[in-house]
């Protein structure tokens, strides 16, 4: 009999645990953009294009709106680590065009892939470590 009365409480506890872990979901930028997916258009006459290697992830940042609006957020806290750093952004303000994640590729972030984030997210943490290729960074992203 006691097991029957405890079951609803255990079920509610399990549901609340699932909801809290679902709200803190890791987001991941693709590690690289393959050279096969990179193409140059409008190459000057007489020139031939060649892409010899992939572009590796260099940076990631939340944005206010889609990437063409250039709404990269600049207000963040930074913590230095022994072999990297952590940037934390608050995303609890108004975002009329939505909250977006921009993943930057190439040695100085020449190419961007972006995706819209869930509107309920109110902070993102980016943990940077040096990657194995020149200009590459391994970035762990956690948004809540």
Short mmCIF file of N, CA, C and O in Angstrom, two decimals:
data_model
loop_
_atom_site.label_atom_id
_atom_site.label_comp_id
_atom_site.label_asym_id
_atom_site.label_seq_id
_atom_site.Cartn_x
_atom_site.Cartn_y
_atom_site.Cartn_z
N UNK A 1 0.81 -1.19 0.00
CA UNK A 1 0.00 0.00 0.00
C UNK A 1 0.86 1.26 0.00
O UNK A 1 0.55 2.21 -0.68
N UNK A 2 1.95 1.26 0.76
CA UNK A 2 2.83 2.43 0.83
C UNK A 2 3.46 2.71 -0.52
O UNK A 2 3.66 3.86 -0.88
N UNK A 3 3.77 1.68 -1.29
CA UNK A 3 4.37 1.87 -2.61
C UNK A 3 3.42 2.59 -3.55
O UNK A 3 3.83 3.40 -4.36
N UNK A 4 2.11 2.33 -3.43
CA UNK A 4 1.13 3.00 -4.29
C UNK A 4 1.03 4.49 -3.97
O UNK A 4 0.83 5.30 -4.85
N UNK A 5 1.13 4.86 -2.71
CA UNK A 5 1.02 6.27 -2.35
C UNK A 5 2.29 7.04 -2.69
O UNK A 5 2.26 8.23 -2.93
N UNK A 6 3.45 6.38 -2.72
CA UNK A 6 4.70 7.04 -3.06
C UNK A 6 4.88 7.20 -4.56
O UNK A 6 5.59 8.09 -5.00
N UNK A 7 4.24 6.36 -5.35
CA UNK A 7 4.45 6.38 -6.80
C UNK A 7 4.16 7.74 -7.41
O UNK A 7 4.98 8.24 -8.18
N UNK A 8 3.03 8.41 -7.14
CA UNK A 8 2.80 9.72 -7.76
C UNK A 8 3.89 10.74 -7.41
O UNK A 8 4.32 11.52 -8.26
N UNK A 9 4.37 10.71 -6.19
CA UNK A 9 5.43 11.65 -5.80
C UNK A 9 6.72 11.35 -6.55
O UNK A 9 7.42 12.25 -7.02
N UNK A 10 7.04 10.05 -6.71
CA UNK A 10 8.25 9.68 -7.44
C UNK A 10 8.12 10.05 -8.92
O UNK A 10 9.07 10.49 -9.54
N UNK A 11 6.93 9.88 -9.48
CA UNK A 11 6.70 10.24 -10.88
C UNK A 11 6.89 11.74 -11.08
O UNK A 11 7.53 12.17 -12.05
N UNK A 12 6.35 12.54 -10.18
CA UNK A 12 6.52 14.00 -10.29
C UNK A 12 7.98 14.39 -10.15
O UNK A 12 8.46 15.27 -10.87
N UNK A 13 8.71 13.75 -9.25
CA UNK A 13 10.12 14.03 -9.08
C UNK A 13 10.90 13.67 -10.36
O UNK A 13 11.74 14.44 -10.83
N UNK A 14 10.59 12.54 -10.95
CA UNK A 14 11.27 12.13 -12.19
C UNK A 14 10.98 13.11 -13.32
O UNK A 14 11.88 13.49 -14.08
N UNK A 15 9.73 13.55 -13.44
CA UNK A 15 9.37 14.51 -14.49
C UNK A 15 10.10 15.82 -14.28
O UNK A 15 10.64 16.41 -15.22
N UNK A 16 10.17 16.31 -13.04
CA UNK A 16 10.86 17.58 -12.80
C UNK A 16 12.35 17.45 -13.08
O UNK A 16 12.98 18.38 -13.57
N UNK A 17 12.95 16.28 -12.80
CA UNK A 17 14.37 16.08 -13.11
C UNK A 17 14.58 16.09 -14.62
O UNK A 17 15.54 16.68 -15.11
N UNK A 18 13.70 15.45 -15.37
CA UNK A 18 13.82 15.44 -16.82
C UNK A 18 13.67 16.85 -17.38
O UNK A 18 14.38 17.25 -18.29
N UNK A 19 12.73 17.62 -16.85
CA UNK A 19 12.54 18.98 -17.34
C UNK A 19 13.75 19.85 -17.05
O UNK A 19 14.15 20.66 -17.87
N UNK A 20 14.37 19.70 -15.89
CA UNK A 20 15.51 20.56 -15.56
C UNK A 20 16.72 20.21 -16.42
O UNK A 20 17.47 21.08 -16.80
N UNK A 21 16.91 18.93 -16.76
CA UNK A 21 18.04 18.60 -17.62
C UNK A 21 17.77 19.00 -19.05
O UNK A 21 18.67 19.35 -19.78
N UNK A 22 16.50 18.97 -19.46
CA UNK A 22 16.18 19.38 -20.83
C UNK A 22 16.38 20.87 -21.02
O UNK A 22 16.69 21.33 -22.11
N UNK A 23 16.24 21.66 -19.95
CA UNK A 23 16.38 23.10 -20.09
C UNK A 23 17.84 23.54 -20.20
O UNK A 23 18.11 24.65 -20.63
N UNK A 24 18.77 22.69 -19.82
CA UNK A 24 20.20 23.01 -19.95
C UNK A 24 20.79 22.10 -21.00
O UNK A 24 21.42 21.10 -20.69
N UNK A 25 20.53 22.42 -22.24
CA UNK A 25 20.96 21.55 -23.34
C UNK A 25 22.25 22.06 -23.97
O UNK A 25 22.37 23.25 -24.25
N UNK A 26 23.20 21.15 -24.20
CA UNK A 26 24.38 21.58 -24.94
C UNK A 26 24.02 21.85 -26.40
O UNK A 26 23.19 21.18 -26.98
N UNK A 27 24.63 22.85 -26.95
CA UNK A 27 24.48 23.20 -28.36
C UNK A 27 25.86 23.02 -28.96
O UNK A 27 26.85 23.34 -28.32
N UNK A 28 25.94 22.52 -30.17
CA UNK A 28 27.26 22.28 -30.76
C UNK A 28 27.34 22.87 -32.16
O UNK A 28 26.46 22.66 -32.98
N UNK A 29 28.41 23.62 -32.39
CA UNK A 29 28.73 24.07 -33.74
C UNK A 29 29.39 22.90 -34.47
O UNK A 29 30.13 22.14 -33.85
N UNK A 30 29.15 22.77 -35.76
CA UNK A 30 29.92 21.76 -36.51
C UNK A 30 31.42 22.07 -36.36
O UNK A 30 31.83 23.23 -36.33
N UNK A 31 32.23 21.04 -36.25
CA UNK A 31 33.67 21.19 -36.02
C UNK A 31 34.36 21.85 -37.21
O UNK A 31 35.30 22.61 -37.06
N UNK A 32 33.87 21.55 -38.42
CA UNK A 32 34.49 22.12 -39.62
C UNK A 32 33.47 22.16 -40.75
O UNK A 32 32.40 21.56 -40.66
N UNK A 33 33.85 22.86 -41.80
CA UNK A 33 33.08 22.88 -43.04
C UNK A 33 34.00 22.25 -44.08
O UNK A 33 35.11 22.74 -44.33
N UNK A 34 33.54 21.15 -44.66
CA UNK A 34 34.40 20.39 -45.58
C UNK A 34 34.72 21.18 -46.83
O UNK A 34 33.94 22.03 -47.26
N UNK A 35 35.88 20.90 -47.41
CA UNK A 35 36.27 21.61 -48.62
C UNK A 35 35.32 21.30 -49.77
O UNK A 35 35.13 22.13 -50.65
N UNK A 36 34.65 20.13 -49.75
CA UNK A 36 33.69 19.79 -50.79
C UNK A 36 32.46 20.67 -50.78
O UNK A 36 31.80 20.85 -51.81
N UNK A 37 32.12 21.25 -49.62
CA UNK A 37 30.95 22.11 -49.54
C UNK A 37 31.28 23.58 -49.80
O UNK A 37 30.38 24.41 -49.88
N UNK A 38 32.55 23.91 -49.93
CA UNK A 38 32.98 25.29 -50.19
C UNK A 38 33.17 25.50 -51.69
O UNK A 38 33.94 24.78 -52.32
N UNK A 39 32.47 26.47 -52.23
CA UNK A 39 32.60 26.79 -53.65
C UNK A 39 32.72 28.30 -53.80
O UNK A 39 32.08 29.06 -53.08
N UNK A 40 33.51 28.73 -54.76
CA UNK A 40 33.66 30.14 -55.04
C UNK A 40 32.83 30.48 -56.27
O UNK A 40 32.90 29.79 -57.29
N UNK A 41 32.06 31.55 -56.18
CA UNK A 41 31.26 32.02 -57.31
C UNK A 41 31.87 33.31 -57.82
O UNK A 41 32.61 34.00 -57.11
N UNK A 42 31.58 33.65 -59.05
CA UNK A 42 32.06 34.90 -59.65
C UNK A 42 33.59 35.02 -59.62
O UNK A 42 34.14 36.08 -59.31
N UNK A 43 34.26 33.93 -59.93
CA UNK A 43 35.72 33.94 -60.02
C UNK A 43 36.10 34.75 -61.26
O UNK A 43 35.49 34.60 -62.32
N UNK A 44 37.09 35.64 -61.17
CA UNK A 44 37.48 36.45 -62.33
C UNK A 44 37.83 35.56 -63.53
O UNK A 44 38.38 34.47 -63.37
N UNK A 45 37.51 36.07 -64.69
CA UNK A 45 37.76 35.32 -65.92
C UNK A 45 39.24 34.97 -66.03
O UNK A 45 40.11 35.78 -65.74
N UNK A 46 39.50 33.73 -66.41
CA UNK A 46 40.87 33.26 -66.57
C UNK A 46 41.42 32.61 -65.31
O UNK A 46 42.51 32.04 -65.33
N UNK A 47 40.70 32.68 -64.19
CA UNK A 47 41.16 32.11 -62.92
C UNK A 47 40.37 30.85 -62.61
O UNK A 47 39.19 30.73 -62.94
N UNK A 48 41.02 29.91 -61.96
CA UNK A 48 40.39 28.67 -61.52
C UNK A 48 40.47 28.60 -60.00
O UNK A 48 41.53 28.87 -59.43
N UNK A 49 39.35 28.26 -59.36
CA UNK A 49 39.36 28.18 -57.89
C UNK A 49 39.68 26.76 -57.43
O UNK A 49 39.42 25.78 -58.13
N UNK A 50 40.28 26.68 -56.25
CA UNK A 50 40.61 25.41 -55.64
C UNK A 50 40.53 25.58 -54.13
O UNK A 50 41.12 26.51 -53.57
N UNK A 51 39.78 24.72 -53.46
CA UNK A 51 39.70 24.73 -51.99
C UNK A 51 40.44 23.49 -51.51
O UNK A 51 39.98 22.37 -51.73
N UNK A 52 41.58 23.67 -50.86
CA UNK A 52 42.46 22.56 -50.51
C UNK A 52 42.27 21.97 -49.13
O UNK A 52 42.87 20.94 -48.82
N UNK A 53 41.48 22.60 -48.29
CA UNK A 53 41.29 22.05 -46.95
C UNK A 53 39.98 22.58 -46.37
O UNK A 53 39.44 23.58 -46.84
N UNK A 54 39.49 21.92 -45.33
CA UNK A 54 38.26 22.41 -44.70
C UNK A 54 38.53 23.69 -43.91
O UNK A 54 39.68 24.04 -43.64
N UNK A 55 37.47 24.38 -43.56
CA UNK A 55 37.56 25.51 -42.63
C UNK A 55 37.16 24.99 -41.26
O UNK A 55 36.12 24.34 -41.11
N UNK A 56 37.97 25.28 -40.25
CA UNK A 56 37.73 24.79 -38.90
C UNK A 56 37.06 25.85 -38.04
O UNK A 56 37.25 27.06 -38.24
N UNK A 57 36.30 25.39 -37.04
CA UNK A 57 35.63 26.28 -36.10
C UNK A 57 36.66 27.15 -35.39
O UNK A 57 37.66 26.66 -34.87
N UNK A 58 36.39 28.45 -35.37
CA UNK A 58 37.31 29.40 -34.76
C UNK A 58 36.67 30.15 -33.58
O UNK A 58 37.34 30.49 -32.61
N UNK A 59 35.36 30.41 -33.67
CA UNK A 59 34.69 31.18 -32.62
C UNK A 59 33.19 30.88 -32.64
O UNK A 59 32.66 30.41 -33.64
N UNK A 60 32.53 31.18 -31.54
CA UNK A 60 31.08 31.06 -31.45
C UNK A 60 30.57 32.18 -30.56
O UNK A 60 31.24 32.57 -29.59
N UNK A 61 29.40 32.71 -30.89
CA UNK A 61 28.87 33.84 -30.14
C UNK A 61 27.35 33.90 -30.33
O UNK A 61 26.85 33.57 -31.40
N UNK A 62 26.61 34.30 -29.28
CA UNK A 62 25.18 34.51 -29.48
C UNK A 62 24.94 35.84 -30.20
O UNK A 62 25.76 36.76 -30.12
N UNK A 63 23.81 35.90 -30.90
CA UNK A 63 23.48 37.11 -31.66
C UNK A 63 22.03 37.52 -31.41
O UNK A 63 21.18 36.68 -31.13
N UNK A 64 21.79 38.80 -31.54
CA UNK A 64 20.44 39.35 -31.50
C UNK A 64 19.96 39.43 -32.94
O UNK A 64 20.27 40.37 -33.65
N UNK A 65 19.25 38.40 -33.38
CA UNK A 65 18.75 38.35 -34.75
C UNK A 65 19.64 37.51 -35.65
O UNK A 65 20.70 37.04 -35.24
N UNK A 66 19.18 37.31 -36.89
CA UNK A 66 19.93 36.47 -37.84
C UNK A 66 21.28 37.09 -38.21
O UNK A 66 21.50 38.29 -38.02
N UNK A 67 22.20 36.28 -38.75
CA UNK A 67 23.58 36.74 -38.96
C UNK A 67 23.72 37.94 -39.88
O UNK A 67 24.63 38.75 -39.68
N UNK A 68 22.86 38.09 -40.87
CA UNK A 68 22.99 39.23 -41.79
C UNK A 68 22.74 40.56 -41.10
O UNK A 68 23.11 41.61 -41.61
N UNK A 69 22.15 40.54 -39.90
CA UNK A 69 21.93 41.77 -39.14
C UNK A 69 23.15 42.16 -38.31
O UNK A 69 23.16 43.23 -37.70
N UNK A 70 24.15 41.28 -38.23
CA UNK A 70 25.40 41.56 -37.51
C UNK A 70 25.17 41.96 -36.05
O UNK A 70 25.86 42.83 -35.52
N UNK A 71 24.23 41.29 -35.39
CA UNK A 71 23.88 41.62 -34.01
C UNK A 71 24.66 40.83 -32.98
O UNK A 71 24.09 40.37 -31.99
N UNK A 72 25.95 40.67 -33.18
CA UNK A 72 26.79 39.92 -32.26
C UNK A 72 26.79 40.60 -30.89
O UNK A 72 27.01 41.80 -30.78
N UNK A 73 26.54 39.82 -29.85
CA UNK A 73 26.51 40.38 -28.49
C UNK A 73 27.92 40.59 -27.97
O UNK A 73 28.80 39.76 -28.17
N UNK A 74 28.11 41.71 -27.30
CA UNK A 74 29.46 42.05 -26.81
C UNK A 74 29.54 42.13 -25.30
O UNK A 74 30.62 42.31 -24.75
N UNK A 75 28.41 42.00 -24.62
CA UNK A 75 28.41 42.08 -23.16
C UNK A 75 28.48 40.67 -22.59
O UNK A 75 27.51 39.92 -22.65
N UNK A 76 29.65 40.30 -22.06
CA UNK A 76 29.85 38.97 -21.51
C UNK A 76 30.88 39.03 -20.40
O UNK A 76 31.63 39.98 -20.28
N UNK A 77 30.88 37.97 -19.58
CA UNK A 77 31.91 37.80 -18.55
C UNK A 77 32.90 36.77 -19.05
O UNK A 77 32.52 35.75 -19.62
N UNK A 78 34.18 37.02 -18.83
CA UNK A 78 35.20 36.08 -19.26
C UNK A 78 36.01 35.60 -18.07
O UNK A 78 36.38 36.38 -17.20
N UNK A 79 36.26 34.30 -18.05
CA UNK A 79 37.08 33.69 -17.01
C UNK A 79 38.21 32.96 -17.71
O UNK A 79 37.99 32.16 -18.62
N UNK A 80 39.44 33.23 -17.31
CA UNK A 80 40.61 32.57 -17.88
C UNK A 80 40.81 31.21 -17.25
O UNK A 80 40.63 31.04 -16.04
N UNK A 81 41.17 30.24 -18.08
CA UNK A 81 41.52 28.90 -17.62
C UNK A 81 42.99 28.65 -17.91
O UNK A 81 43.61 29.42 -18.65
N UNK A 82 43.53 27.57 -17.39
CA UNK A 82 44.93 27.24 -17.63
C UNK A 82 45.20 27.07 -19.13
O UNK A 82 46.22 27.53 -19.63
N UNK A 83 44.29 26.42 -19.84
CA UNK A 83 44.48 26.18 -21.28
C UNK A 83 43.27 26.63 -22.07
O UNK A 83 42.79 25.91 -22.95
N UNK A 84 42.76 27.81 -21.80
CA UNK A 84 41.61 28.32 -22.54
C UNK A 84 40.90 29.41 -21.77
O UNK A 84 41.49 30.08 -20.92
N UNK A 85 39.61 29.56 -22.04
CA UNK A 85 38.82 30.56 -21.35
C UNK A 85 37.34 30.21 -21.49
O UNK A 85 36.94 29.39 -22.31
N UNK A 86 36.51 30.87 -20.66
CA UNK A 86 35.06 30.68 -20.66
C UNK A 86 34.41 32.06 -20.80
O UNK A 86 34.73 32.98 -20.05
N UNK A 87 33.53 32.19 -21.79
CA UNK A 87 32.73 33.40 -21.97
C UNK A 87 31.28 33.08 -21.61
O UNK A 87 30.73 32.09 -22.09
N UNK A 88 30.67 33.91 -20.75
CA UNK A 88 29.28 33.71 -20.35
C UNK A 88 28.45 34.93 -20.75
O UNK A 88 28.82 36.07 -20.43
N UNK A 89 27.36 34.67 -21.46
CA UNK A 89 26.48 35.71 -21.97
C UNK A 89 25.11 35.59 -21.32
O UNK A 89 24.57 34.49 -21.23
N UNK A 90 24.54 36.71 -20.89
CA UNK A 90 23.15 36.76 -20.41
C UNK A 90 22.26 37.05 -21.62
O UNK A 90 22.57 37.95 -22.40
N UNK A 91 21.21 36.29 -21.77
CA UNK A 91 20.29 36.45 -22.90
C UNK A 91 18.86 36.67 -22.41
O UNK A 91 17.91 36.13 -22.96
N UNK A 92 18.72 37.47 -21.35
CA UNK A 92 17.40 37.66 -20.76
C UNK A 92 16.73 38.97 -21.18
O UNK A 92 15.68 39.31 -20.67
N UNK A 93 17.28 39.68 -22.10
CA UNK A 93 16.68 40.94 -22.58
C UNK A 93 15.68 40.69 -23.69
O UNK A 93 15.20 39.58 -23.89
N UNK A 94 15.40 41.74 -24.43
CA UNK A 94 14.46 41.64 -25.55
C UNK A 94 15.20 41.28 -26.83
O UNK A 94 16.23 41.87 -27.15
N UNK A 95 14.68 40.30 -27.54
CA UNK A 95 15.26 39.83 -28.80
C UNK A 95 14.14 39.72 -29.83
O UNK A 95 13.65 38.64 -30.12
N UNK A 96 13.72 40.88 -30.40
CA UNK A 96 12.58 40.86 -31.32
C UNK A 96 12.80 40.00 -32.56
O UNK A 96 11.85 39.48 -33.12
N UNK A 97 14.03 39.81 -32.98
CA UNK A 97 14.34 38.98 -34.15
C UNK A 97 14.82 37.59 -33.75
O UNK A 97 15.31 36.83 -34.57
N UNK A 98 14.73 37.28 -32.46
CA UNK A 98 15.12 35.98 -31.96
C UNK A 98 16.56 35.94 -31.47
O UNK A 98 17.36 36.84 -31.74
N UNK A 99 16.86 34.89 -30.72
CA UNK A 99 18.22 34.63 -30.22
C UNK A 99 18.87 33.65 -31.19
O UNK A 99 18.28 32.62 -31.52
N UNK A 100 20.07 33.96 -31.61
CA UNK A 100 20.77 33.14 -32.59
C UNK A 100 22.15 32.77 -32.10
O UNK A 100 22.75 33.50 -31.31
N UNK A 101 22.67 31.67 -32.61
CA UNK A 101 24.04 31.25 -32.36
C UNK A 101 24.81 31.36 -33.67
O UNK A 101 24.38 30.82 -34.69
N UNK A 102 25.93 32.08 -33.64
CA UNK A 102 26.79 32.20 -34.82
C UNK A 102 28.05 31.38 -34.57
O UNK A 102 28.72 31.55 -33.55
N UNK A 103 28.37 30.49 -35.50
CA UNK A 103 29.59 29.68 -35.46
C UNK A 103 30.48 30.21 -36.57
O UNK A 103 30.08 30.23 -37.73
N UNK A 104 31.69 30.66 -36.21
CA UNK A 104 32.60 31.30 -37.16
C UNK A 104 33.74 30.34 -37.54
O UNK A 104 34.32 29.70 -36.67
N UNK A 105 34.05 30.33 -38.84
CA UNK A 105 35.04 29.39 -39.38
C UNK A 105 36.14 30.13 -40.12
O UNK A 105 35.93 31.20 -40.66
N UNK A 106 37.32 29.50 -40.17
CA UNK A 106 38.48 30.11 -40.80
C UNK A 106 39.34 30.78 -39.74
O UNK A 106 38.89 31.01 -38.62
N UNK A 107 40.56 31.12 -40.09
CA UNK A 107 41.51 31.68 -39.14
C UNK A 107 41.04 32.92 -38.40
O UNK A 107 41.41 33.15 -37.26
N UNK A 108 40.20 33.71 -39.04
CA UNK A 108 39.66 34.91 -38.38
C UNK A 108 38.14 34.98 -38.49
O UNK A 108 37.56 36.06 -38.40
N UNK A 109 37.50 33.84 -38.69
CA UNK A 109 36.04 33.81 -38.71
C UNK A 109 35.42 34.34 -39.99
O UNK A 109 34.41 35.03 -39.95
N UNK A 110 36.02 34.02 -41.13
CA UNK A 110 35.56 34.56 -42.41
C UNK A 110 34.19 34.03 -42.84
O UNK A 110 33.48 34.68 -43.59
N UNK A 111 33.81 32.84 -42.40
CA UNK A 111 32.54 32.25 -42.81
C UNK A 111 31.72 31.95 -41.56
O UNK A 111 32.26 31.51 -40.54
N UNK A 112 30.41 32.18 -41.63
CA UNK A 112 29.52 31.98 -40.48
C UNK A 112 28.41 30.99 -40.82
O UNK A 112 27.78 31.11 -41.87
N UNK A 113 28.19 30.04 -39.92
CA UNK A 113 26.98 29.23 -39.92
C UNK A 113 26.19 29.68 -38.70
O UNK A 113 26.77 29.90 -37.63
N UNK A 114 24.88 29.83 -38.84
CA UNK A 114 24.08 30.31 -37.72
C UNK A 114 22.80 29.51 -37.60
O UNK A 114 22.30 28.97 -38.60
N UNK A 115 22.29 29.42 -36.38
CA UNK A 115 20.99 28.80 -36.15
C UNK A 115 20.26 29.55 -35.05
O UNK A 115 20.88 30.14 -34.16
N UNK A 116 18.95 29.54 -35.16
CA UNK A 116 18.13 30.21 -34.15
C UNK A 116 18.06 29.34 -32.90
O UNK A 116 17.92 28.12 -32.98
N UNK A 117 18.18 29.99 -31.74
CA UNK A 117 18.07 29.31 -30.46
C UNK A 117 16.64 29.44 -29.94
O UNK A 117 15.89 30.33 -30.36
N UNK A 118 16.30 28.60 -29.00
CA UNK A 118 14.98 28.66 -28.38
C UNK A 118 14.83 29.99 -27.63
O UNK A 118 15.76 30.43 -26.96
N UNK A 119 13.67 30.59 -27.72
CA UNK A 119 13.43 31.89 -27.07
C UNK A 119 13.51 31.82 -25.55
O UNK A 119 13.73 32.83 -24.89
N UNK A 120 13.35 30.63 -24.96
CA UNK A 120 13.37 30.51 -23.49
C UNK A 120 14.78 30.53 -22.91
O UNK A 120 14.95 30.66 -21.70
N UNK A 121 15.81 30.43 -23.74
CA UNK A 121 17.19 30.44 -23.26
C UNK A 121 17.53 31.82 -22.69
O UNK A 121 17.26 32.84 -23.33
N UNK A 122 18.11 31.85 -21.48
CA UNK A 122 18.46 33.15 -20.90
C UNK A 122 19.95 33.31 -20.61
O UNK A 122 20.38 34.34 -20.11
N UNK A 123 20.77 32.28 -20.93
CA UNK A 123 22.22 32.43 -20.81
C UNK A 123 22.91 31.33 -21.61
O UNK A 123 22.36 30.25 -21.80
N UNK A 124 24.11 31.64 -22.09
CA UNK A 124 24.95 30.65 -22.79
C UNK A 124 26.38 30.80 -22.30
O UNK A 124 26.87 31.91 -22.12
N UNK A 125 27.03 29.65 -22.11
CA UNK A 125 28.43 29.61 -21.70
C UNK A 125 29.23 28.91 -22.80
O UNK A 125 28.85 27.84 -23.26
N UNK A 126 30.34 29.54 -23.20
CA UNK A 126 31.21 29.04 -24.25
C UNK A 126 32.58 28.75 -23.63
O UNK A 126 33.23 29.67 -23.15
N UNK A 127 32.99 27.49 -23.64
CA UNK A 127 34.29 27.11 -23.09
C UNK A 127 35.23 26.82 -24.26
O UNK A 127 34.98 25.91 -25.05
N UNK A 128 36.28 27.63 -24.37
CA UNK A 128 37.24 27.55 -25.47
C UNK A 128 38.50 26.80 -25.07
O UNK A 128 39.05 27.03 -23.99
N UNK A 129 38.97 25.94 -25.97
CA UNK A 129 40.27 25.28 -25.86
C UNK A 129 40.90 25.29 -27.24
O UNK A 129 40.20 25.31 -28.26
N UNK A 130 42.20 25.26 -27.30
CA UNK A 130 42.91 25.25 -28.58
C UNK A 130 42.64 23.94 -29.31
O UNK A 130 42.68 22.88 -28.70
N UNK A 131 42.37 24.02 -30.61
CA UNK A 131 42.17 22.83 -31.43
C UNK A 131 43.49 22.30 -31.96
O UNK A 131 44.55 22.89 -31.74
N UNK A 132 43.44 21.22 -32.71
CA UNK A 132 44.67 20.62 -33.23
C UNK A 132 45.14 21.24 -34.53
O UNK A 132 46.29 21.06 -34.92
N UNK A 133 44.29 21.97 -35.24
CA UNK A 133 44.68 22.62 -36.50
C UNK A 133 44.92 24.11 -36.28
O UNK A 133 44.40 24.70 -35.33
N UNK A 134 45.67 24.72 -37.15
CA UNK A 134 45.97 26.15 -37.06
C UNK A 134 44.65 26.94 -37.07
O UNK A 134 43.83 26.75 -37.95
N UNK A 135 44.46 27.79 -36.10
CA UNK A 135 43.27 28.63 -36.01
C UNK A 135 42.04 27.93 -35.47
O UNK A 135 41.02 28.56 -35.22
N UNK A 136 42.11 26.63 -35.26
CA UNK A 136 40.95 25.88 -34.79
C UNK A 136 40.82 25.98 -33.28
O UNK A 136 41.81 25.97 -32.55
N UNK A 137 39.56 26.07 -32.83
CA UNK A 137 39.27 26.04 -31.39
C UNK A 137 38.17 25.03 -31.12
O UNK A 137 37.21 24.95 -31.88
N UNK A 138 38.35 24.29 -30.06
CA UNK A 138 37.28 23.40 -29.58
C UNK A 138 36.42 24.23 -28.64
O UNK A 138 36.94 24.81 -27.69
N UNK A 139 35.13 24.28 -28.92
CA UNK A 139 34.24 25.14 -28.14
C UNK A 139 33.08 24.30 -27.63
O UNK A 139 32.31 23.75 -28.42
N UNK A 140 32.96 24.21 -26.31
CA UNK A 140 31.81 23.56 -25.68
C UNK A 140 30.80 24.65 -25.34
O UNK A 140 31.16 25.66 -24.73
N UNK A 141 29.56 24.46 -25.74
CA UNK A 141 28.51 25.46 -25.55
C UNK A 141 27.41 24.88 -24.70
O UNK A 141 26.92 23.78 -24.97
N UNK A 142 27.01 25.60 -23.66
CA UNK A 142 25.90 25.19 -22.83
C UNK A 142 24.95 26.37 -22.68
O UNK A 142 25.35 27.43 -22.16
N UNK A 143 23.73 26.20 -23.15
CA UNK A 143 22.72 27.26 -23.05
C UNK A 143 21.61 26.79 -22.10
O UNK A 143 21.20 25.64 -22.16
N UNK A 144 21.15 27.71 -21.27
CA UNK A 144 20.07 27.40 -20.30
C UNK A 144 18.92 28.35 -20.49
O UNK A 144 19.08 29.47 -20.77
#
